[in-house]
XYZ file of C-alpha atoms in Angstrom:
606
model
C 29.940 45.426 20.150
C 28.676 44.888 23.639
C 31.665 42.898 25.236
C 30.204 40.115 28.066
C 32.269 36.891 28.194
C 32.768 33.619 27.363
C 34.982 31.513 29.127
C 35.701 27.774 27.714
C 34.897 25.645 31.145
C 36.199 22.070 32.012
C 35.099 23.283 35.365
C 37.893 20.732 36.687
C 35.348 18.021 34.589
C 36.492 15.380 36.887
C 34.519 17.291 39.365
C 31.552 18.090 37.835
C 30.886 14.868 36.289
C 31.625 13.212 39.675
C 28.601 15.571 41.076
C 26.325 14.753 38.010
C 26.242 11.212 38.356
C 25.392 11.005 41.621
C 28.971 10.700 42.887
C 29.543 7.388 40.974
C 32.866 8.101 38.827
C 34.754 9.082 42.111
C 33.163 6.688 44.963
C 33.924 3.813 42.258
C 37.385 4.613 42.803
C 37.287 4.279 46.474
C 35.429 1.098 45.824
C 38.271 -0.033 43.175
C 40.761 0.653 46.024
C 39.474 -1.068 48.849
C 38.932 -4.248 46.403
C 42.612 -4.064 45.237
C 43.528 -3.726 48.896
C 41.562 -6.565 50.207
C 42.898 -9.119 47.561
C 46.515 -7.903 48.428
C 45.433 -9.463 51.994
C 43.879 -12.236 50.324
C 46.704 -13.836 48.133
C 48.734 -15.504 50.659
C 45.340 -17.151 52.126
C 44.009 -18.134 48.873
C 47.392 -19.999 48.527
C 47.673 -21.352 51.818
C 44.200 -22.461 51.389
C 44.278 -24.061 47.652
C 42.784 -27.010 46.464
C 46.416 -27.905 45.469
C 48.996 -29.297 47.897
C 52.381 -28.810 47.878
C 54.333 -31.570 46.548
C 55.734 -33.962 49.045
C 59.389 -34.107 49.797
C 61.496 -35.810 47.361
C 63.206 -39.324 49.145
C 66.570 -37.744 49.534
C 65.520 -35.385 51.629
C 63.636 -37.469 53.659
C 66.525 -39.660 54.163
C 68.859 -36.564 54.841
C 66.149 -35.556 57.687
C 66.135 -39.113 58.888
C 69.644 -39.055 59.255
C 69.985 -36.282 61.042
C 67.310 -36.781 63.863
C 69.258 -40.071 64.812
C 72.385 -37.859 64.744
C 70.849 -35.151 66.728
C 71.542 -35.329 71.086
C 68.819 -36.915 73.241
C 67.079 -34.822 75.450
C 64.247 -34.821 78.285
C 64.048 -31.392 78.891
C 61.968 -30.212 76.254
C 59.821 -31.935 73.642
C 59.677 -30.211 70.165
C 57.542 -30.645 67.725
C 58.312 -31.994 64.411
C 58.003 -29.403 62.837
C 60.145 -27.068 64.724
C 62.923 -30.096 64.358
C 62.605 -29.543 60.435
C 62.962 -25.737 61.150
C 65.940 -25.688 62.868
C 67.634 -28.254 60.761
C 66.594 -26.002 57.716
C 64.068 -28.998 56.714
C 61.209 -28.387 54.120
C 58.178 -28.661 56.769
C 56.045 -31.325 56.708
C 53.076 -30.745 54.635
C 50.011 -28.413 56.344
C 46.254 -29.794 56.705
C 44.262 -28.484 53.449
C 41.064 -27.178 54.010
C 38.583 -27.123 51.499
C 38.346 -23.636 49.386
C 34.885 -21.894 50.134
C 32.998 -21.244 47.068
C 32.757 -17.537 45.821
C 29.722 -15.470 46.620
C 27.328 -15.272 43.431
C 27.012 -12.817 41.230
C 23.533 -10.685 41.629
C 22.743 -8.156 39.293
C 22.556 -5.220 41.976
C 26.684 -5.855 41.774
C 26.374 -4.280 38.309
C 23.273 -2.260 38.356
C 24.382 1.734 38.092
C 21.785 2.586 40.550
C 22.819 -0.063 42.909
C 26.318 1.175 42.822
C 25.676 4.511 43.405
C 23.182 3.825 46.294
C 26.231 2.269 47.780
C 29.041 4.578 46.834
C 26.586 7.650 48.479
C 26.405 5.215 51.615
C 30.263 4.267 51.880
C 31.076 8.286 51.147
C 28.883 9.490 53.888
C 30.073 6.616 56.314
C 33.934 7.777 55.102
C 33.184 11.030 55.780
C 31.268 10.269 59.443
C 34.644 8.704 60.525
C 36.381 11.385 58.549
C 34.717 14.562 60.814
C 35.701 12.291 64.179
C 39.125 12.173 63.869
C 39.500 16.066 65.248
C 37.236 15.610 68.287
C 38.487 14.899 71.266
C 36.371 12.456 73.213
C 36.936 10.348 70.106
C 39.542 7.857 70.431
C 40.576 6.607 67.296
C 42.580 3.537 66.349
C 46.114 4.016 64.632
C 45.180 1.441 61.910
C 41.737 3.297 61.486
C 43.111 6.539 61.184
C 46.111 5.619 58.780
C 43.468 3.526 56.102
C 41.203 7.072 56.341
C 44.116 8.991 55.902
C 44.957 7.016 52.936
C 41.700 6.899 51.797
C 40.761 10.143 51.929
C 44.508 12.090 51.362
C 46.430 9.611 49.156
C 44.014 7.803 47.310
C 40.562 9.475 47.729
C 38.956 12.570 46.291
C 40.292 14.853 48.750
C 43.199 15.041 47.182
C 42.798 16.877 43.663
C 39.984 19.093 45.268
C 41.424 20.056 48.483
C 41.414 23.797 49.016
C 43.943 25.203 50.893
C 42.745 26.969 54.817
C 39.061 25.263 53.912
C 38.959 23.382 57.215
C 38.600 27.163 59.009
C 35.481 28.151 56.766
C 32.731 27.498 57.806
C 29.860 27.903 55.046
C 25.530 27.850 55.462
C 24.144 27.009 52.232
C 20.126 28.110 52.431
C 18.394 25.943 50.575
C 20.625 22.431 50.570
C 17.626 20.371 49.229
C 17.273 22.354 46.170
C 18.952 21.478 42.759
C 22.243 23.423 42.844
C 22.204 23.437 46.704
C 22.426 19.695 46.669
C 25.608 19.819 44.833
C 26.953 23.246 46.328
C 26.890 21.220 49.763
C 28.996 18.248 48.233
C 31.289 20.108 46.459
C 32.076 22.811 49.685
C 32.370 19.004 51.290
C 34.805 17.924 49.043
C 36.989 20.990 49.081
C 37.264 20.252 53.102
C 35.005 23.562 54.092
C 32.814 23.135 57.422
C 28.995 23.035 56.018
C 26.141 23.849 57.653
C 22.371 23.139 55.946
C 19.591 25.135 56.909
C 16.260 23.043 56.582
C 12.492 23.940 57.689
C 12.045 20.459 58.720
C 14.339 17.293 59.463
C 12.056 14.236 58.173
C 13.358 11.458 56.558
C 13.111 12.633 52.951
C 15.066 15.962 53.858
C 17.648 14.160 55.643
C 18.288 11.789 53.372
C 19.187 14.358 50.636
C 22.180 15.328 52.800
C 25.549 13.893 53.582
C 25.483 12.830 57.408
C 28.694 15.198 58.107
C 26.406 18.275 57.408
C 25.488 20.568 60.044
C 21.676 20.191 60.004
C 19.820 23.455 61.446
C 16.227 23.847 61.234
C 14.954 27.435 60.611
C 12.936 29.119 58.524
C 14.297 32.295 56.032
C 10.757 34.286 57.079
C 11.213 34.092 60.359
C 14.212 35.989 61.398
C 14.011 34.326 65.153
C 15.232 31.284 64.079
C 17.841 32.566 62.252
C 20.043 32.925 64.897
C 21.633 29.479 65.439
C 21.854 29.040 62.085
C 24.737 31.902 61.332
C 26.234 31.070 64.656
C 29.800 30.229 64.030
C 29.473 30.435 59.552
C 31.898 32.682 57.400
C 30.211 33.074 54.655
C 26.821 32.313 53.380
C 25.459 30.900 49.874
C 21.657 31.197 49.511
C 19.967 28.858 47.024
C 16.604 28.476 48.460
C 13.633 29.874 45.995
C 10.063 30.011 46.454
C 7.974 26.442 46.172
C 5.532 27.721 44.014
C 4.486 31.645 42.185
C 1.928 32.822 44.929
C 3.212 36.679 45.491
C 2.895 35.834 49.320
C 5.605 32.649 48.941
C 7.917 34.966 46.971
C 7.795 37.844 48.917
C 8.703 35.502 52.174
C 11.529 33.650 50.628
C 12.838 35.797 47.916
C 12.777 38.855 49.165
C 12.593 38.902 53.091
C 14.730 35.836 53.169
C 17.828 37.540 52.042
C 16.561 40.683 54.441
C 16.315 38.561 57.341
C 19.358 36.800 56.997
C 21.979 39.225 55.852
C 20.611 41.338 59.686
C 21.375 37.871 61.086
C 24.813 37.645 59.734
C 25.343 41.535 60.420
C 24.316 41.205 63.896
C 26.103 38.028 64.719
C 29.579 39.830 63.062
C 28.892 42.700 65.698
C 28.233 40.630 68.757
C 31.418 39.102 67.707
C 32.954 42.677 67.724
C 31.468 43.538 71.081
C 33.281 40.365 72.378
C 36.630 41.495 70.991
C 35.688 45.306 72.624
C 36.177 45.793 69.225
C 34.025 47.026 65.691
C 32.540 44.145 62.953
C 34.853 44.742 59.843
C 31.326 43.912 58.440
C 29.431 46.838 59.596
C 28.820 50.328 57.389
C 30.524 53.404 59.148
C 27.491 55.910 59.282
C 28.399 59.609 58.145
C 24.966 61.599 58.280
C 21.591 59.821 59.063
C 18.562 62.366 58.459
C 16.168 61.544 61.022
C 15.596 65.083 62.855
C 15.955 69.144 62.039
C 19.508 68.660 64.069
C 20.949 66.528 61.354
C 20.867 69.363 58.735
C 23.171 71.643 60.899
C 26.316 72.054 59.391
C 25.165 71.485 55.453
C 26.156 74.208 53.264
C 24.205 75.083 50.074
C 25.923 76.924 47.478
C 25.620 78.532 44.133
C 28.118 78.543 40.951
C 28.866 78.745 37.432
C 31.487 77.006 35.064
C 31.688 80.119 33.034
C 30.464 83.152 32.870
C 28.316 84.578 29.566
C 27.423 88.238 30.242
C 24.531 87.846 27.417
C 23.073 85.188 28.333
C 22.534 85.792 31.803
C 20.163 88.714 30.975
C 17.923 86.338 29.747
C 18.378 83.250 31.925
C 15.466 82.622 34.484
C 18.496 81.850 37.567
C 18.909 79.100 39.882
C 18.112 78.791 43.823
C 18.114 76.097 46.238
C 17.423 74.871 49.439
C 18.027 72.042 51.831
C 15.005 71.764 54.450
C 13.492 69.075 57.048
C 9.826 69.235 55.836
C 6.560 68.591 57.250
C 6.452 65.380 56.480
C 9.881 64.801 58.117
C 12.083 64.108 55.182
C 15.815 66.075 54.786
C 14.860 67.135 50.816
C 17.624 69.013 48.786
C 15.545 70.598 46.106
C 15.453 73.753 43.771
C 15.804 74.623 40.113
C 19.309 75.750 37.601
C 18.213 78.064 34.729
C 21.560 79.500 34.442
C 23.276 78.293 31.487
C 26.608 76.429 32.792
C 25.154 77.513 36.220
C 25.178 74.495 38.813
C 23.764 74.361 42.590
C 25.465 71.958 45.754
C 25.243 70.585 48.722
C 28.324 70.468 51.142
C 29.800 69.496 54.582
C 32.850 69.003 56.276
C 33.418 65.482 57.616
C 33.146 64.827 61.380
C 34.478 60.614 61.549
C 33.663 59.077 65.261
C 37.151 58.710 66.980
C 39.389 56.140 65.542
C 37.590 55.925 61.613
C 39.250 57.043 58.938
C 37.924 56.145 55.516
C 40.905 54.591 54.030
C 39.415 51.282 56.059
C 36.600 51.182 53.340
C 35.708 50.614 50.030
C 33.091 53.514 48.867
C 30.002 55.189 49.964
C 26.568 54.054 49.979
C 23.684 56.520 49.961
C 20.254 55.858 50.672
C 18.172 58.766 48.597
C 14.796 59.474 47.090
C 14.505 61.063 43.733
C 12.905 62.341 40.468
C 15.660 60.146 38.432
C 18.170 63.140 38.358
C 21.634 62.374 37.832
C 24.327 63.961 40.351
C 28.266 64.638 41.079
C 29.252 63.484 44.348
C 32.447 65.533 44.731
C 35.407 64.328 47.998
C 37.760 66.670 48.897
C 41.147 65.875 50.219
C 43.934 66.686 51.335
C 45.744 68.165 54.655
C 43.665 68.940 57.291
C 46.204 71.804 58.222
C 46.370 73.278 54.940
C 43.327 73.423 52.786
C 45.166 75.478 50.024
C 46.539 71.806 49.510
C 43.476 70.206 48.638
C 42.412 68.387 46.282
C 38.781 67.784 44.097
C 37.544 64.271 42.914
C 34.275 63.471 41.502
C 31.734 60.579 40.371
C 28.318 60.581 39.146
C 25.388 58.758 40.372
C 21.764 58.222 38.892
C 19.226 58.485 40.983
C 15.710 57.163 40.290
C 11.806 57.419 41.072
C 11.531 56.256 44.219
C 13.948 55.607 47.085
C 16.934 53.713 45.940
C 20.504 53.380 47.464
C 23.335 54.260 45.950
C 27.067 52.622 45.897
C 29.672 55.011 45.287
C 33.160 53.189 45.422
C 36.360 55.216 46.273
C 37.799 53.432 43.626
C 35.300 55.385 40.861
C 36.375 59.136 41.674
C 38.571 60.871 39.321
C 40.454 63.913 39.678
C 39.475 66.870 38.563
C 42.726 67.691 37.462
C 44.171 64.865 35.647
C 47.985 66.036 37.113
C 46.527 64.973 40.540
C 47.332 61.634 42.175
C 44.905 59.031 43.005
C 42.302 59.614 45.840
C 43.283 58.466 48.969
C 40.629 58.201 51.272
C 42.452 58.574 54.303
C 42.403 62.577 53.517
C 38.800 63.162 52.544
C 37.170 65.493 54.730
C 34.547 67.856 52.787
C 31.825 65.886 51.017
C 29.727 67.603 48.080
C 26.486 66.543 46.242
C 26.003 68.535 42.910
C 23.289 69.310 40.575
C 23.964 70.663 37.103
C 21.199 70.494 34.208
C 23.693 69.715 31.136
C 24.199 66.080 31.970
C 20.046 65.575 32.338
C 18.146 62.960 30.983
C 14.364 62.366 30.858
C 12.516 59.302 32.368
C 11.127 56.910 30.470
C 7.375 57.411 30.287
C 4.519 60.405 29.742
C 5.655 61.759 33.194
C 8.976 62.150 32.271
C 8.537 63.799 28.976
C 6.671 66.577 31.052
C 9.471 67.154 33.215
C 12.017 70.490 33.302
C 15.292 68.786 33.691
C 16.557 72.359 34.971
C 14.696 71.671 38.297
C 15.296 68.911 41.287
C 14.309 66.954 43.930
C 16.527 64.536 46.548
C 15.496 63.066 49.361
C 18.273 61.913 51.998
C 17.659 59.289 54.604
C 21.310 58.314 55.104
C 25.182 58.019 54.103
C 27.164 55.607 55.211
C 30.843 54.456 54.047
C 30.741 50.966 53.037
C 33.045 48.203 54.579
C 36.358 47.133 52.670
C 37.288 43.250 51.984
C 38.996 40.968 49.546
C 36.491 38.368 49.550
C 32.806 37.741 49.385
C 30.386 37.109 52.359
C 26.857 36.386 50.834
C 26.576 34.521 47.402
C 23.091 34.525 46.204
C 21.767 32.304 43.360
C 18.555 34.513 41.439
C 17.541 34.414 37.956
C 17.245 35.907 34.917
C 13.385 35.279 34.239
C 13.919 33.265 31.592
C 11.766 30.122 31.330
C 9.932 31.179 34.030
C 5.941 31.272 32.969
C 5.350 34.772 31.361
C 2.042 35.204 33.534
C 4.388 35.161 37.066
C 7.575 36.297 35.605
C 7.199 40.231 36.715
C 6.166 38.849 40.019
C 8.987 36.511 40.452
C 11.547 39.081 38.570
C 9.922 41.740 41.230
C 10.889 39.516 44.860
C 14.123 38.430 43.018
C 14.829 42.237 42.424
C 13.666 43.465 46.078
C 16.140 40.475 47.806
C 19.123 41.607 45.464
C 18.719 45.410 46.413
C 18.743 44.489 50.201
C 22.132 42.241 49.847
C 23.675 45.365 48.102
C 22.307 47.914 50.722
C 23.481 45.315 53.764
C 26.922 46.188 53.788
C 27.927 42.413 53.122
C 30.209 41.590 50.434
C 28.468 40.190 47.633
C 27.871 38.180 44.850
C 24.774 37.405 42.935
C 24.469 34.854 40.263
C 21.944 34.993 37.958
C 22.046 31.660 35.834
C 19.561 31.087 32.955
C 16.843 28.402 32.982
C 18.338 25.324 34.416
C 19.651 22.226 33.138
C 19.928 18.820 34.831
C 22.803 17.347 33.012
C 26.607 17.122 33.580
C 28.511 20.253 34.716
C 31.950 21.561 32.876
C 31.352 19.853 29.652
C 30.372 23.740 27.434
C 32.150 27.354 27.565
C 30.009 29.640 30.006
C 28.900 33.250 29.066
C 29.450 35.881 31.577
C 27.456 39.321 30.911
C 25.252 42.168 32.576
C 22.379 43.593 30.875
C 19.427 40.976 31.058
C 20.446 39.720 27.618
C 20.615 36.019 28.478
C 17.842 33.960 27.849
C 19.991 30.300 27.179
C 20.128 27.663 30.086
C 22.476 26.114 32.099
C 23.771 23.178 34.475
C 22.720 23.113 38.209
C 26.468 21.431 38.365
C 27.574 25.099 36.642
C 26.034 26.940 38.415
C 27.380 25.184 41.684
C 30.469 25.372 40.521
C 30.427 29.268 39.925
C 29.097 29.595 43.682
C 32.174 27.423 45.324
C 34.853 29.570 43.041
C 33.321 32.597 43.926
C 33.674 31.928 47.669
C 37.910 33.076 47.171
C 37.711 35.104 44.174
C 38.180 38.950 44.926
C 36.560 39.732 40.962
C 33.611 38.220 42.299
C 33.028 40.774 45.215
C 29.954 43.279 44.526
C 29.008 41.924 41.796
C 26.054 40.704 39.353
C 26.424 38.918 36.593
C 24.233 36.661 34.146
C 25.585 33.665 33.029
C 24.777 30.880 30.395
C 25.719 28.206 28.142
C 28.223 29.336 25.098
C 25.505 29.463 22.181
C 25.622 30.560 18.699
C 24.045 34.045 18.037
C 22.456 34.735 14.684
C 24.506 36.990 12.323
C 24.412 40.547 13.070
C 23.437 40.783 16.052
C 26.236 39.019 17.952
C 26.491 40.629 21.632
C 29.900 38.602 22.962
C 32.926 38.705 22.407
C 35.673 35.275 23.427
C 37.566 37.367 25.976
C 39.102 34.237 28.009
C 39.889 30.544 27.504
C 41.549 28.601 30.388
C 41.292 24.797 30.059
C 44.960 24.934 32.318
C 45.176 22.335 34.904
C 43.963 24.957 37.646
C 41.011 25.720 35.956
C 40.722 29.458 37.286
C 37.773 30.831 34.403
C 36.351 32.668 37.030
C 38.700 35.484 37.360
C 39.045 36.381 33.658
C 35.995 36.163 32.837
C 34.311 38.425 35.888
C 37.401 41.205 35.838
C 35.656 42.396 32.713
C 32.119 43.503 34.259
C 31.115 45.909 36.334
C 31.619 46.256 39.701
C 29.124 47.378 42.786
C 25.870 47.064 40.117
């Protein structure tokens, strides 16, 4: 059985069916709250003002107050009024002036109309939170009264309160593509949770506008045009990207897509590094480059070398042996080719490590190679130990699969194993000899005619870099994709092509990740079915925009959710015998958290 996940979702349900109906559940609240506080101001005018009077004083004590006025001293200085006499000879007062009640407004059927009140709760949220964003600025001066009904409004009795998230205030978040389905609701829940959001937008009409809260950040830019991408990262955290291409011209995908996520992940790396220059410092964001192949010079100091895991004396007569050769060709490419006909024979590629001054590789999470192949599969092998004593090192390895074509590579430090299973853990802070490894036992053949015509005994691998890949608890880029499904069979290689091409530039940009691949989307309330979590391109069942929201704010704090890809769907009900999940988590618990069960299960850095 193929294990993916299910995880039973109320995706705190208050929440998502707040953001499904247009805000209306919660914003009724707020108006439910200011009505019962205005008629606990009302009461004692409504009886001060009533129809009714009070009754008139009975004759005794209007004889007792008559009495006691002629009693009471003469005098000229002052002249009181009757009814501060009555006061201060603890009188009943003398009956007020009534004043005619005014008649209550009529009814309209707006007042009840679900669209009307939602029109307004949208209006008196946005105003709430215009006031709200004020209160920290300093030319502002706000009134005490003001400020305590806001803080009561939004801390005590409004929605703030059960979706707070704690340190959100210092995150700032751009969500590309606020107009769109789920970005509309990513941008109210981030607002909800307190985060800072900015929107980028190609153009700030009246339609666009209107689509956003008026506390959002509005910056105009455009995802193909990496100038204008500047302002928009200034000052942002992290980054969720839910625009998608208008319409299935290859030109519109290619632009948004693809170069969208290119152009902005360089904008986010660059403005990280300026920041570093600032501090006289280096981005924590930024890949630590090892060997970049651009010249003859950048071979010197590679080693290539010849072995055998055993030796067979009668089979070596017969065996056709095994060369190599590492060379800067013609066409200027560093290529590590030759051929292994030795049986257990195997033939590498080796260096010793030379880290600029001050890195040390215990500061980040893996390596990341940028390579061209024939789809060979290879053993990248770290040695480590005491740079004093080399006797005292010790071998760990992890294989990679390469593929036609250039493709880059993730290696985490976390995937090496020793070679001796006695040996501790790697720890990366001692690597310094790295190996690449080609052995013919472990070979298999690409798909297609071309690849049944290949000798897996011979090679070919093209380096163009190797850089050690930045560490991090959190993610920095969350991008929404797809799956293909429901998209029109005639466009869906295209789409599934500039889809593709964006996600491999996120991966190779250094940036912490997450990509979210949701099946063909629903408009309908969020957090009311289980979700299915799984990698493999087996999901083909839909899916809330309010889910799939949901998924992207969780995944903003969630350390499972870094460098990874995932599919996810609505539970369904497979058809016997060919069931592919398997119910590994189920959290309806007040906090809700189904995103760390469920995504600790898949793979990481695919």
């Amino acid at each position: 059985m193929v294990v993916g996940s299910i995880v039973g979702s109320n995706m705190a349900a208050t929440d998502a069916r707040f953001l499904s109906s247009n805000f209306g559940n919660t914003f009724s609240r707020i108006h439910r709250w200011d009505f019962h506080d205005r008629s606990q101001i009302a009461i004692p005018r409504a009886q001060s003002s009533s129809s009714q009077p009070p009754p008139p004083p009975s004759s005794s004590d209007k004889n007792r107050r008559d009495k006691k006025l002629r009693n009471r001293p003469a005098t000229t200085a002052t002249k009181e009024s009757e009814e501060t006499v009555a006061k201060k000879l603890d009188l009943p007062p003398p009956p007020p002036q009534t004043q005619s009640p005014s008649p209550p407004p009529p009814l309209k059927l707006d007042d009840v109309n679900p669209v009307g009140l939602g029109r307004r709760s949208r209006q008196l949220f946005d105003e709430v939170w215009r006031k709200f964003s004020g209160l920290g600025q300093i030319s502002r001066t706000t009134r005490p009264d003001e400020q305590d009904a806001l803080d009561s409004l939004l801390i005590r009795e409004g929605p703030m309160c059960e979706f707070a998230v704690p340190g959100a205030q210092n995150v700032t978040v751009l969500v590309v593509g606020a107009t769109s389905r789920i970005g509309r609701i990513v941008v109210r829940k981030l607002m909800l949770r307190g985060y800072t959001v900015k929107a980028l937008v190609r153009k700030t009409d009246e339609e666009v506008v209107s689509m956003l809260p008026r506390s959002v950040d509005i910056v105009v830019g455009d995802v193909g045009e990496p100038s204008t991408l500047k302002s928009a990262v200034e000052s942002c955290s992290k980054i969720i990207y839910c625009a998608t291409a208008r319409s299935t011209i290859t030109a519109d995908l290619v632009r948004v897509d693809h170069l969208g996520v290119y152009n902005l992940t360089k904008a986010f790396q660059d403005y990280n590094n300026r920041l570093a220059q600032l501090r006289a410092g280096k981005s924590s964001k930024s890949k630590l480059l090892i060997a970049k192949f651009k010249s003859a010079e950048a071979l010197d100091g590679w080693e290539v070398r010849q072995g055998t895991y055993f030796q067979d004396t009668t089979a070596s007569k017969y065996d056709g042996g095994m060369d190599a050769k590492f060379e800067f060709t013609e066409s200027e490419r560093a290529e590590f080719s030759g051929y292994v006909f030795t049986r257990g024979g195997y033939v590498e590629l080796s260096k010793k490590l030379s880290l600029p001054l001050g890195s040390t590789l215990d500061r980040y999470e893996g390596l990341v190679l940028s390579v061209g192949g024939n789809g060979r599969s290879y053993v990248v092998i770290l040695e480590a130990g005491p740079s004093s004593d080399m006797s005292q090192s010790k071998l760990y390895f992890a294989r990679i699969t390469t593929k036609a074509g250039f493709c880059r590579v993730r290696v985490p430090f976390s995937a090496f194993r020793p070679v001796n299973p006695e040996d501790p853990p790697l720890d990366p802070f001692l690597v310094h000899t790295l190996t690449i490894r080609f052995e013919p036992k472990r070979q298999r053949p690409v798909d297609g005619v071309a690849g049944a015509q290949q000798d897996l005994r011979s090679f070919s691998l093209v380096f163009e870099y190797i850089k050690a890949l930045p560490a991090g608890q959190e993610t920095d880029f969350i991008l929404v994709s797809c799956t293909g499904s429901g998209v029109e069979p005639n466009r869906r290689e295209q789409v599934l092509k500039a889809k593709r091409a964006g996600e491999d530039s996120l991966r190779r940009s250094g940036l912490g990740y997450t990509i979210i691949r949701p099946g063909p989307l629903k408009e309908e309330p969020g957090g009311q079915r289980a979700l299915i979590f799984d990698q493999g391109n087996r999901i083909s069942q839909g899916i809330s925009c309010a889910d799939v929201a949901d998924i992207c704010v969780k995944s903003l704090h969630d350390s499972t959710a870094r460098n990874k890809s995932f599919d996810v769907c609505h539970e369904y009900v497979a058809e016997q015998g060919i069931e592919l999940y398997e119910l590994v988590a189920h959290l309806p618990d007040k906090a809700n958290n189904y995103l760390t069960p469920a995504l600790s299960v898949l793979e990481k850095n695919t």
